Coordinates of C-alpha atoms and ligand atoms in Angstrom, one line a residue:
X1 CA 2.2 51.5 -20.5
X2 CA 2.1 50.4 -17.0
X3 CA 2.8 46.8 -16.1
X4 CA -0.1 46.2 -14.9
X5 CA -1.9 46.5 -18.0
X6 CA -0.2 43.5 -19.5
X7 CA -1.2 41.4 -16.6
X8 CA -4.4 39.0 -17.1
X9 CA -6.9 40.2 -14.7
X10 CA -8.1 37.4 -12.1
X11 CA -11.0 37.3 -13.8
X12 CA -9.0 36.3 -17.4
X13 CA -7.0 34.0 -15.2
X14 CA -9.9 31.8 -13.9
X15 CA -11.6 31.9 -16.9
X16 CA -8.7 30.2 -18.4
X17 CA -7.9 27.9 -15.6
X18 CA -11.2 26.3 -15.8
X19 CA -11.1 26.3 -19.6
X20 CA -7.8 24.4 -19.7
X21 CA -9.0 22.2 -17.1
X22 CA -12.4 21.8 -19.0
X23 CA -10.0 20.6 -22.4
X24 CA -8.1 18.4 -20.5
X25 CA -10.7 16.3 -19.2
X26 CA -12.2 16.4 -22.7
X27 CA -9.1 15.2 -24.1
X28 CA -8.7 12.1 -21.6
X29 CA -12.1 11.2 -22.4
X30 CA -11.9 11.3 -25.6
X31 CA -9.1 9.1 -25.3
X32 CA -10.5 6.8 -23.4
X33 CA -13.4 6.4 -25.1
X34 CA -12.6 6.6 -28.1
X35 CA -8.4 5.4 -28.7
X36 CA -8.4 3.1 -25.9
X37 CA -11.5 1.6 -26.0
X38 CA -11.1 -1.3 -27.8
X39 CA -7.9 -1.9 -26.3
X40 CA -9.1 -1.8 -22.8
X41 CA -12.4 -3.8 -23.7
X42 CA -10.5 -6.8 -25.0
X43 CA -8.1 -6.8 -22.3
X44 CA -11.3 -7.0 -19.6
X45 CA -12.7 -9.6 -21.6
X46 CA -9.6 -11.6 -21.5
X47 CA -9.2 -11.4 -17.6
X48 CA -12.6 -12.1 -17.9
X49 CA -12.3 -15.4 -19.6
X50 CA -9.5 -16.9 -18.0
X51 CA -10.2 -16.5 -14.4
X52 CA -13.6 -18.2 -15.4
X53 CA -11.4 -21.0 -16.5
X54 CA -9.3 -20.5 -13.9
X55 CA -12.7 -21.0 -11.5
X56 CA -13.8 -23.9 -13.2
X57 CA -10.2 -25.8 -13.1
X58 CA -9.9 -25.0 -9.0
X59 CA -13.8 -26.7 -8.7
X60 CA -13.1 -29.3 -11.4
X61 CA -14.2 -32.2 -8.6
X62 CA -16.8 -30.7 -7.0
X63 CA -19.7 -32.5 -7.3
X64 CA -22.2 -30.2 -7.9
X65 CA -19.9 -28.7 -11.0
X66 CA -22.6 -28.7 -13.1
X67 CA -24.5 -25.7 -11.7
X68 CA -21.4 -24.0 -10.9
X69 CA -20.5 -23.9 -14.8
X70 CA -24.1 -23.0 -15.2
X71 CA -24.0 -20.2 -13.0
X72 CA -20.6 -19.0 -14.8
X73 CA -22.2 -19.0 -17.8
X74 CA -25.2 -17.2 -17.1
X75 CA -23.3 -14.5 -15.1
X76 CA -20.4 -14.0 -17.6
X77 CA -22.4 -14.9 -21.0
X78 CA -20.0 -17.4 -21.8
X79 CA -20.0 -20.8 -23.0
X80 CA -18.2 -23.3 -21.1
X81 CA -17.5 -27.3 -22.2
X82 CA -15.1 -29.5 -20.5
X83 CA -13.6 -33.3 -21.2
X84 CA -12.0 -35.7 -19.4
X85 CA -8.9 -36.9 -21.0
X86 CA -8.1 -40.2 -21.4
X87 CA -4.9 -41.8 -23.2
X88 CA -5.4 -44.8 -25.8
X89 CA -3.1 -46.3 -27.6
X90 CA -0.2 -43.3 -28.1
X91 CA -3.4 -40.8 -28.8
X92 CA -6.1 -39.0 -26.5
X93 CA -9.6 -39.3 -26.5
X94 CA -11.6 -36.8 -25.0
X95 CA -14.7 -37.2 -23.6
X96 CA -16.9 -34.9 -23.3
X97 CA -18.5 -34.1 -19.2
X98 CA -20.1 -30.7 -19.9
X99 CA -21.1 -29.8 -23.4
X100 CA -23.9 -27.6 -23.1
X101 CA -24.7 -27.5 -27.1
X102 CA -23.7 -31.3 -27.9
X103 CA -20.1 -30.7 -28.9
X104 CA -21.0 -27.4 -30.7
X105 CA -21.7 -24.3 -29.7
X106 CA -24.7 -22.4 -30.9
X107 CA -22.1 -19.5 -32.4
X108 CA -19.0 -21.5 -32.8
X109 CA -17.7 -24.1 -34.8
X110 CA -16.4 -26.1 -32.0
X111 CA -16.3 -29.7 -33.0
X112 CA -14.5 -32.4 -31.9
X113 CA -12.0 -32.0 -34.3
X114 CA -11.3 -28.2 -32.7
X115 CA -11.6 -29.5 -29.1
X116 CA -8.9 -31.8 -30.3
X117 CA -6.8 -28.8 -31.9
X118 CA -7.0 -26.5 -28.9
X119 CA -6.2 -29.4 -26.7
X120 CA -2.6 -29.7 -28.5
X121 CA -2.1 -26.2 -28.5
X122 CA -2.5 -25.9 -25.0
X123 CA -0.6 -29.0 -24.2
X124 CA 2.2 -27.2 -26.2
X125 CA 1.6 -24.4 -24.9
X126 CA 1.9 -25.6 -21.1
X127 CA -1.6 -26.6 -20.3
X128 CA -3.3 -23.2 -20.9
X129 CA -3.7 -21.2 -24.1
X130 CA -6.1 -18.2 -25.0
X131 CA -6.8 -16.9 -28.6
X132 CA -8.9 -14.7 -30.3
X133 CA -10.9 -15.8 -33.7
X134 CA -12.9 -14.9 -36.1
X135 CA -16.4 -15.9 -35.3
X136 CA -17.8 -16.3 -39.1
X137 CA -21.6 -16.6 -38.5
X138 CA -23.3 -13.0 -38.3
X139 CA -23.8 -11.8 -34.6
X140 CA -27.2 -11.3 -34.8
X141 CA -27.5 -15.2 -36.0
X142 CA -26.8 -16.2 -32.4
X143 CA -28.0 -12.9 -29.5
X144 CA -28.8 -9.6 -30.6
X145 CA -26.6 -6.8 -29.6
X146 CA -27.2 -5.3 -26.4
X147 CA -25.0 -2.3 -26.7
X148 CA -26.2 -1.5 -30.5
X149 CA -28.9 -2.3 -33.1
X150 CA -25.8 -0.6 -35.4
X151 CA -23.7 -3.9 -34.7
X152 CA -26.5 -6.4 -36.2
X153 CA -24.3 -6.3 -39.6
X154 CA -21.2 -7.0 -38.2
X155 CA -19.5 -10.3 -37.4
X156 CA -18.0 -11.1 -33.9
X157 CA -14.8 -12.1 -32.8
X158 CA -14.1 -15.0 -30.3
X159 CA -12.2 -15.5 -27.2
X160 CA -11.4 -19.1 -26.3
X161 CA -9.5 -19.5 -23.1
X162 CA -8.5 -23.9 -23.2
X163 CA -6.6 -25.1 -19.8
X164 CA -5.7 -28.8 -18.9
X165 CA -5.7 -29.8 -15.2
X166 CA -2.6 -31.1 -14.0
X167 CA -3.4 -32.1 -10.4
X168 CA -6.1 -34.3 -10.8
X169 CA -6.3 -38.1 -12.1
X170 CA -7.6 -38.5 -14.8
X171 CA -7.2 -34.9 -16.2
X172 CA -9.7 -32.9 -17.5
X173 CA -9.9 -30.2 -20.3
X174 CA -11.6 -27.1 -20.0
X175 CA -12.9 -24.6 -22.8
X176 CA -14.2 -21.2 -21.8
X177 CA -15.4 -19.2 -25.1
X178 CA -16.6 -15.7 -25.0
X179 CA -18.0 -13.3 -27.9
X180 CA -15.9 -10.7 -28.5
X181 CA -18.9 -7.5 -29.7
X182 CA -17.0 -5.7 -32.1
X183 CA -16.8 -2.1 -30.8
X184 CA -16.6 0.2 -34.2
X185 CA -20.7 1.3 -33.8
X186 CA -20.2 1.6 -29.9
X187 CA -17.4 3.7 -30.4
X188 CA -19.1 5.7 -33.0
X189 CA -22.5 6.0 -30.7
X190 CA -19.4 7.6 -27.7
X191 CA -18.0 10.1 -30.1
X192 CA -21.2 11.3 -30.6
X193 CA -22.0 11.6 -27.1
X194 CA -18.9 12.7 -26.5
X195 CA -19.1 15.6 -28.7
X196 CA -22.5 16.4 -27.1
X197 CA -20.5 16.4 -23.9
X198 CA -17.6 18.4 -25.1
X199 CA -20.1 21.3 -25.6
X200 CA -21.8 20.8 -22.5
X201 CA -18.9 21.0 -20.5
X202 CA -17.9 23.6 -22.4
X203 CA -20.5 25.8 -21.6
X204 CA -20.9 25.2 -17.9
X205 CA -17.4 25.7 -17.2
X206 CA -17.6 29.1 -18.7
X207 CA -20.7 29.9 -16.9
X208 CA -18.8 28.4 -13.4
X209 CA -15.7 30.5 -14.4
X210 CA -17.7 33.6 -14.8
X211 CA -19.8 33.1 -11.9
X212 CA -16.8 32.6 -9.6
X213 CA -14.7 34.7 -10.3
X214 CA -17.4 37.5 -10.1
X215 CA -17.1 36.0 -6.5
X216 CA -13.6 36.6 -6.4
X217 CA -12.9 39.3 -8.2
X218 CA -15.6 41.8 -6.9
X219 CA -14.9 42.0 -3.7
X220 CA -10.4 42.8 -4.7
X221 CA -11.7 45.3 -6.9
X222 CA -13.8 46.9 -4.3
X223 CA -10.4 46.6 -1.7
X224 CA -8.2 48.0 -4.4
X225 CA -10.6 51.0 -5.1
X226 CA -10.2 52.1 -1.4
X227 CA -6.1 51.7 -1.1
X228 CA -6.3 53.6 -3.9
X229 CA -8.3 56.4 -2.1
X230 CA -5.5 55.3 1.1
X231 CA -2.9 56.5 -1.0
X232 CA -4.4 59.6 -1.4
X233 CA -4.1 60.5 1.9
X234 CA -7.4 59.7 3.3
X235 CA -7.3 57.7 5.9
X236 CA -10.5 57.3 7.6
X237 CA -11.4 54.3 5.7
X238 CA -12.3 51.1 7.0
X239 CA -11.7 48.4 4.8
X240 CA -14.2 45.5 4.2
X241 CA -16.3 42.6 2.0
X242 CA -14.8 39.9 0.9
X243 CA -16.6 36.2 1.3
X244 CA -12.8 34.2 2.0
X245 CA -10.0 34.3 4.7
X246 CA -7.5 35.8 2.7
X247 CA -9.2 38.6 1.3
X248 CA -11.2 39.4 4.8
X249 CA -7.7 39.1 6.3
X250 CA -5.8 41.6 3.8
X251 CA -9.0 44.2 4.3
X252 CA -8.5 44.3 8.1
X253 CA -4.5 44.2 7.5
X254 CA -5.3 47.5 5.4
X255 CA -7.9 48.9 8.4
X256 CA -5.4 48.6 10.8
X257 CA -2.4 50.3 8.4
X258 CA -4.8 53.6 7.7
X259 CA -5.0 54.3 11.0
X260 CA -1.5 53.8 11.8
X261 CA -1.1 56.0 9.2
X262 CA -3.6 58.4 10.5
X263 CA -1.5 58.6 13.9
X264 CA 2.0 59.3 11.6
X265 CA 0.2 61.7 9.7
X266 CA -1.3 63.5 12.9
X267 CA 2.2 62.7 14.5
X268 CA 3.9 64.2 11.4
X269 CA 1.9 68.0 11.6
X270 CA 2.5 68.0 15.7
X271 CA 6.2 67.6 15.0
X272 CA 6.3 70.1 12.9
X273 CA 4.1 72.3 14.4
X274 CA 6.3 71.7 17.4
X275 CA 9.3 72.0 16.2
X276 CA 9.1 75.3 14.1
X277 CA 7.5 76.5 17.6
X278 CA 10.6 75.3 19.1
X279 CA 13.0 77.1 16.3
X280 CA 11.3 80.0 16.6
X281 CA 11.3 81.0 20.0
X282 CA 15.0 81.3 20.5
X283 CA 15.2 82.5 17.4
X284 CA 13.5 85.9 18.3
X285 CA 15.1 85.8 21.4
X286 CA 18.8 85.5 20.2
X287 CA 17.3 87.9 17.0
X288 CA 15.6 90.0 19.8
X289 CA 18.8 90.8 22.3
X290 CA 21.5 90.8 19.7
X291 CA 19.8 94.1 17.9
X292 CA 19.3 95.5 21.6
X293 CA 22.5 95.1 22.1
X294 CA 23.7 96.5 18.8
X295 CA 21.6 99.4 19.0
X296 CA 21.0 100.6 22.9
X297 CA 24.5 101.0 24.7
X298 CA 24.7 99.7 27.9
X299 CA 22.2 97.0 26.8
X300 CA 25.7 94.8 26.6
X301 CA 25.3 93.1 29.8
X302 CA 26.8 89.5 30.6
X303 CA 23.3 88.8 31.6
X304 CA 21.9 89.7 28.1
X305 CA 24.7 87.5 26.8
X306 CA 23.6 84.6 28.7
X307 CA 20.3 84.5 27.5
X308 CA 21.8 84.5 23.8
X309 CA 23.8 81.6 24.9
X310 CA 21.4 79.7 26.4
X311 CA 19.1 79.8 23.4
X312 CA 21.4 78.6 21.6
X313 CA 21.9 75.5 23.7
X314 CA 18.5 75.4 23.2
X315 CA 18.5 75.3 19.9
X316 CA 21.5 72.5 19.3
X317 CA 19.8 70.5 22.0
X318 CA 16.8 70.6 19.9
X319 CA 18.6 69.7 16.6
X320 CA 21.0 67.4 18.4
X321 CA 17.8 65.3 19.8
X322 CA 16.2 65.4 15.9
X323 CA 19.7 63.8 14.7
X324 CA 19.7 61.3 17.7
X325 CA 16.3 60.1 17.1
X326 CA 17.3 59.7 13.7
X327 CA 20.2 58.1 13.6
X328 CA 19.2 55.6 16.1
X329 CA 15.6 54.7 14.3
X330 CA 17.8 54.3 11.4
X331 CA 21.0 52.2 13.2
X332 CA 23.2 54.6 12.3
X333 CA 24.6 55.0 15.5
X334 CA 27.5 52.9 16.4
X335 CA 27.7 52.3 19.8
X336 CA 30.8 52.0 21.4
X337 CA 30.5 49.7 24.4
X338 CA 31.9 48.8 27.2
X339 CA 32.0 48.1 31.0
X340 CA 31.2 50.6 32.8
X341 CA 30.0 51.8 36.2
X342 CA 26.3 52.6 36.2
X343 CA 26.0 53.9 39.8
X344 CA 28.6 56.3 38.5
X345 CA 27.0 57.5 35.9
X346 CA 23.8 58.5 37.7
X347 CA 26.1 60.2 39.8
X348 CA 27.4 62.6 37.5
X349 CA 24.1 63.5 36.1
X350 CA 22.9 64.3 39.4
X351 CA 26.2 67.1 39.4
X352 CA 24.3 69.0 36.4
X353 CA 21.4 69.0 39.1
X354 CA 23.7 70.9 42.0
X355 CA 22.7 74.8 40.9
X356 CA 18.8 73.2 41.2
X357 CA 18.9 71.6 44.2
X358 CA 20.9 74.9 46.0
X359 CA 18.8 77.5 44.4
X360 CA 15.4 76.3 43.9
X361 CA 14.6 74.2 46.8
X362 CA 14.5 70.7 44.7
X363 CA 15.7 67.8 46.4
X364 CA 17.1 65.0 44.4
X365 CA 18.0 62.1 46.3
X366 CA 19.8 58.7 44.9
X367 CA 19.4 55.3 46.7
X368 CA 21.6 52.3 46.3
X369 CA 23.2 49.6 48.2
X370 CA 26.3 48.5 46.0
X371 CA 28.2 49.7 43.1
X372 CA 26.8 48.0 39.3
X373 CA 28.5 47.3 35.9
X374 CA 26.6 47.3 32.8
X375 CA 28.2 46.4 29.6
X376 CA 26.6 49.7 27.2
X377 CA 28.0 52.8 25.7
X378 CA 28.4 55.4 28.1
X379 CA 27.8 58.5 26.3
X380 CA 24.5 56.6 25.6
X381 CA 23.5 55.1 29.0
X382 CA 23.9 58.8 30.4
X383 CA 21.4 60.3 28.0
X384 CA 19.2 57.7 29.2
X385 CA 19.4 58.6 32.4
X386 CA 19.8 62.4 31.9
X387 CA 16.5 62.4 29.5
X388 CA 14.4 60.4 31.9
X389 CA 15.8 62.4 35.4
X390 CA 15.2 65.5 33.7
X391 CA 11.8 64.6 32.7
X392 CA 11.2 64.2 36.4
X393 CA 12.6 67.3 37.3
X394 CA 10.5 69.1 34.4
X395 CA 7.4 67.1 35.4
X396 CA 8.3 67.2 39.5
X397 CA 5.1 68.0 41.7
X398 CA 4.7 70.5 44.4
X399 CA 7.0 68.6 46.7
X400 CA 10.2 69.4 44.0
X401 CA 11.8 65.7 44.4
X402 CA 12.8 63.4 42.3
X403 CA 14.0 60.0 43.9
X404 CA 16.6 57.5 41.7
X405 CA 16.7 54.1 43.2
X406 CA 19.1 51.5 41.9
X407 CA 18.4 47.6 43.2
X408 CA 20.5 44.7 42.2
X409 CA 18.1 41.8 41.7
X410 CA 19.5 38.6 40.4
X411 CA 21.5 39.2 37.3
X412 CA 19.9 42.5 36.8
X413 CA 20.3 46.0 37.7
X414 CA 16.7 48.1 38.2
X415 CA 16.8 52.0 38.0
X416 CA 13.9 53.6 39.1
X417 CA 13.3 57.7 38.6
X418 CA 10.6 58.6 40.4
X419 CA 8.0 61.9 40.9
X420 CA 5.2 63.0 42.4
X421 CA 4.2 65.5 39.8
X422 CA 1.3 65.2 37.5
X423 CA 1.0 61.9 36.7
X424 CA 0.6 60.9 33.0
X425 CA -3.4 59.8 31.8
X426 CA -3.9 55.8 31.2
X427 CA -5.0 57.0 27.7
X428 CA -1.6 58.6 27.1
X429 CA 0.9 55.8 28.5
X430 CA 1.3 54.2 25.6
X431 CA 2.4 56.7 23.3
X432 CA 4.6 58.7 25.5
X433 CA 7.4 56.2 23.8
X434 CA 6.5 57.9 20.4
X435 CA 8.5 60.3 18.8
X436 CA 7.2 63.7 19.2
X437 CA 4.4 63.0 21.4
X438 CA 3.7 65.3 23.9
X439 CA 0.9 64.7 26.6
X440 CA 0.4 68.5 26.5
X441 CA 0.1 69.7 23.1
X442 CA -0.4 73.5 23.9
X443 CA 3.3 73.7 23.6
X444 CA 4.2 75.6 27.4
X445 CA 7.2 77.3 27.8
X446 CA 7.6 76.9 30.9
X447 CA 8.2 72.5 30.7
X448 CA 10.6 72.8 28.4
X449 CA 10.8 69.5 25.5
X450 CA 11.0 68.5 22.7
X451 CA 8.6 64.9 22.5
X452 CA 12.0 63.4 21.5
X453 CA 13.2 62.4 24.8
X454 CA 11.4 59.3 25.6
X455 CA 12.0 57.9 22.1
X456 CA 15.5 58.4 22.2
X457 CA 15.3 56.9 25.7
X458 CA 13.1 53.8 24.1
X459 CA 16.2 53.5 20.8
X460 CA 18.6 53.2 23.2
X461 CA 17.8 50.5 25.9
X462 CA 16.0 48.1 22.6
X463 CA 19.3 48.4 21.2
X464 CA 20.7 46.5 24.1
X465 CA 17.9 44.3 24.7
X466 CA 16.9 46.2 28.0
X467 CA 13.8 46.1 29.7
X468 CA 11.8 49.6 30.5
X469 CA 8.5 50.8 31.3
X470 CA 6.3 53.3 33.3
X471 CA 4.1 53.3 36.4
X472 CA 2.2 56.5 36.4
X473 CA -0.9 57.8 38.3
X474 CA -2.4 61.6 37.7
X475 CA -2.2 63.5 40.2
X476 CA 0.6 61.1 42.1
X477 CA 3.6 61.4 40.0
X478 CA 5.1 58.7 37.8
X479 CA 7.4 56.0 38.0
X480 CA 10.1 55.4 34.9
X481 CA 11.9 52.6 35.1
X482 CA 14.2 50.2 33.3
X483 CA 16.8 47.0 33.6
X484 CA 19.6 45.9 32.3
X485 CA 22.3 42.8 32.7
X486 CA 24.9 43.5 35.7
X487 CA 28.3 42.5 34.4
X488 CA 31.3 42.1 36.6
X489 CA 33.5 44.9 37.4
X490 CA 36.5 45.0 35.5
X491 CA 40.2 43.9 37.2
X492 CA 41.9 47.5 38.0
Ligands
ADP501 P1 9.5 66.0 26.3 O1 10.8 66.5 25.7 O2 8.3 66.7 25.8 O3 9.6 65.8 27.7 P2 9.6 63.2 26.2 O4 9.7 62.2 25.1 O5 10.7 63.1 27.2 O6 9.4 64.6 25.6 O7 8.3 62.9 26.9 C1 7.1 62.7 26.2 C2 5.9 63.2 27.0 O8 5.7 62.3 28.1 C3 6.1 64.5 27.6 O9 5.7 65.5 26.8 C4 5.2 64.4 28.9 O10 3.9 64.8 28.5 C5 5.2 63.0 29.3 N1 6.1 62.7 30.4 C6 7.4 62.3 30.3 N2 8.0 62.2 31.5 C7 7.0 62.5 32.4 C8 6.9 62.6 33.9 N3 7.9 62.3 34.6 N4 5.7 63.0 34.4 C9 4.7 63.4 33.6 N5 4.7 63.3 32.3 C10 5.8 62.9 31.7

């Protein structure tokens, strides 16, 4: 069983998501409505309460305090009394200033004889003291229920908020009472809604969660589909759909990788193409002369010899270059640096040029002003400069000269190998860095390579950082160039 198939799909997963997240805000209503409910209610009726007190102690001598209790009242459904207080003779009378029922209100027993017992209670209790009581008549007696007809049966409680002023002369004493609905019915009508809800919600957040992730989950399946088809090797694909960011972003990620796959592939059948082209040409030669030689006397010339040898070179050359490449793609080469003379270097490749130069009329000419260090691997700097002179040479126009200029500018050395050959196309610049590429593909003879120099070239100067490029014009010859730090020349 792959691991795949115990994965949720995304499909599964948003389905779930939106079903947890459904039952979760489920639960917290539920809780609220339900658990909390009475809890929270009496605690906003409370607040309630006493800030109206609280209101009506801080207006106490206003003159117009009548209609602000009035207005209280009507707003807050409360009813609201208040006394002055007046000592006599070691007790306290209280008179009343605002009694909107005549000392009793309509739904509570408030009497004088309570005024007075709430009035102690709050002395005691330092001026202010809120309780809750049963209110014994039936609700319905006094208002009917707003929230319920189902509450008509039960009986109230009652929140009476009492305060004394302290700051004024005489004091006064102020009674703020409030009905308490009881909330069992309301709470009963909620669960019933809420379990109305509860499948509601339900049922829309499945429908959202199918709906969506249709919208999500198409389009990946329709992505995956064609990688699939990418990993079977065909690569003209282009990849697309998707209605977000990411998604549109992966499928033109994915567009861009088939056709760099495309180019290795197409790279991949030149090389080898090329190569066993390569290994088979000196391979019939050396095959070709050694059996002459075996078989016709006199056919054992030095010159015959020669050519065996020289295939051969060919041949390591060829497989030295494959290791190269390699190796350095890889970072398996360990460079062994140090400072060394650059000017020196081009030098001695141009000795391996002396039998060209004398015998076939090519003229090789190296310009500089002053000797320049580099800090580099010798063995590796030279096959820089061997791989790209010798492209020069191979590629050199009618005029059979190749021109190496080395200018100090700043803190920089510039080698420049120029010809006036062929040129190379704008279309092919780019890619004559890659491995293997070769501008002409029918594999001549006559220009002999193996599409490896230049991307041994390329391995080597990125390894130290090194600038490079090309100027190149058909028909004009071409321009390879590259720079590296000058460093100072070591003490003899
Ligand atoms: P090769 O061994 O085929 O020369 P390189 O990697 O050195 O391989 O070069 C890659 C290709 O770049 C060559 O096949 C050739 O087409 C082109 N090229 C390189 N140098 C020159 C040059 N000086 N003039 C024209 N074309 C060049």
């Amino acid at each position: 069983m792959k691991l795949t198939d115990k994965k949720l799909t995304l499909r599964g997963y948003l389905s779930l998501a939106f079903l947890i997240f459904s039952v979760v805000l489920i639960i917290i209503m539920w809780l609220f409505q339900s658990v909390f409910f009475d809890a929270f209610y009496r605690t906003v009726k409370t607040v309630q309460v006493e800030k109206c007190a609280d209101s009506i102690v801080h207006n106490i001598e206003e003159a117009d305090l009548k209609s602000i209790i009035k207005e209280i009242e009507e707003q807050n459904d409360m009813d609201i009394s208040v006394y002055s207080v007046s000592p006599f003779m070691g007790s306290t009378i209280l008179t009343p200033v605002y009694a909107p029922h005549e000392f009793m209100s309509t739904h509570s027993l408030i009497n004088m004889s309570s005024v007075q017992e709430y009035y102690q209670k709050a002395k005691s209790n330092g001026g202010k003291v809120t309780e809750k009581t049963e209110n014994d008549l039936p609700f319905s007696q006094d208002k009917p229920n707003k929230l319920s007809p189902l509450l008509e049966k039960e009986t109230s409680q009652l929140l009476t908020c009492a305060v004394i002023t302290d700051s004024t002369e005489p004091s006064y004493f102020v009674i703020v009472e409030s009905d308490i609905a009881p909330v069992a019915s309301t709470v009963e009508t909620l669960r019933i809604q809420l379990i109305i809800m509860t499948g509601v919600i339900l049922l829309i957040s499945i429908f959202i969660a199918i709906v969506t992730s249709h919208y999500v989950s198409k389009p990946i399946h329709d992505t995956t589909k064609k990688a699939k088809l990418l990993a079977q090797q065909n690569y003209d694909l282009t990849f697309s759909g998707g209605n977000y960011k990411e998604l549109c972003e992966l499928n033109d990620t994915l567009t861009f990788s088939a056709h760099e796959l495309q180019k290795v592939d197409e790279l991949r059948r030149e090389l080898i193409s090329n190569i066993s082209h390569d290994l088979r040409t000196p391979l019939t030669m050396i095959t070709g002369y050694s059996e002459v030689m075996r078989d016709i006397p006199g056919e054992n010339s030095p010159e015959n010899i020669q050519i065996i040898i020289d295939e051969a070179n060919r041949l390591s050359q060829l497989v030295n270059d494959l290791l190269d490449v390699s190796k350095l793609e890889s970072g398996a080469i360990a460079m062994e640096n140090k400072t060394l003379c650059l000017t020196d270097c081009i030098k001695d490749i141009f000795k391996r040029y002396t039998k060209l130069t004398e015998q076939e009329g090519y003229s090789i000419e190296f310009n500089y002003a002053e000797d320049a260090y580099v800090y580099a691997d010798p063995l590796r700097i030279s096959q820089v400069l061997y791989n790209l002179i010798n492209n020069a040479v191979n590629y050199a126009g009618q005029d059979k000269t190749v021109i190496v200029n080395q200018t100090v500018k700043g803190a920089m050395v510039y080698v420049e190998v120029i010809d006036h050959g062929i040129g190379i196309t704008r279309e092919n610049l780019p890619y004559i860095w890659d491995r293997y590429y070769k501008v002409d593909k029918e594999h001549k003879q006559a220009v002999v390579g193996t599409g490896l120099g230049l991307s041994i070239v390329k391995n080597i100067l990125n390894q130290y950082s090194a600038e490079y490029g090309v100027k190149s014009a058909v028909g004009q010859g071409s321009t390879f160039w590259f720079a590296m730090k000058i460093v100072e020349k070591p003490k003899e």
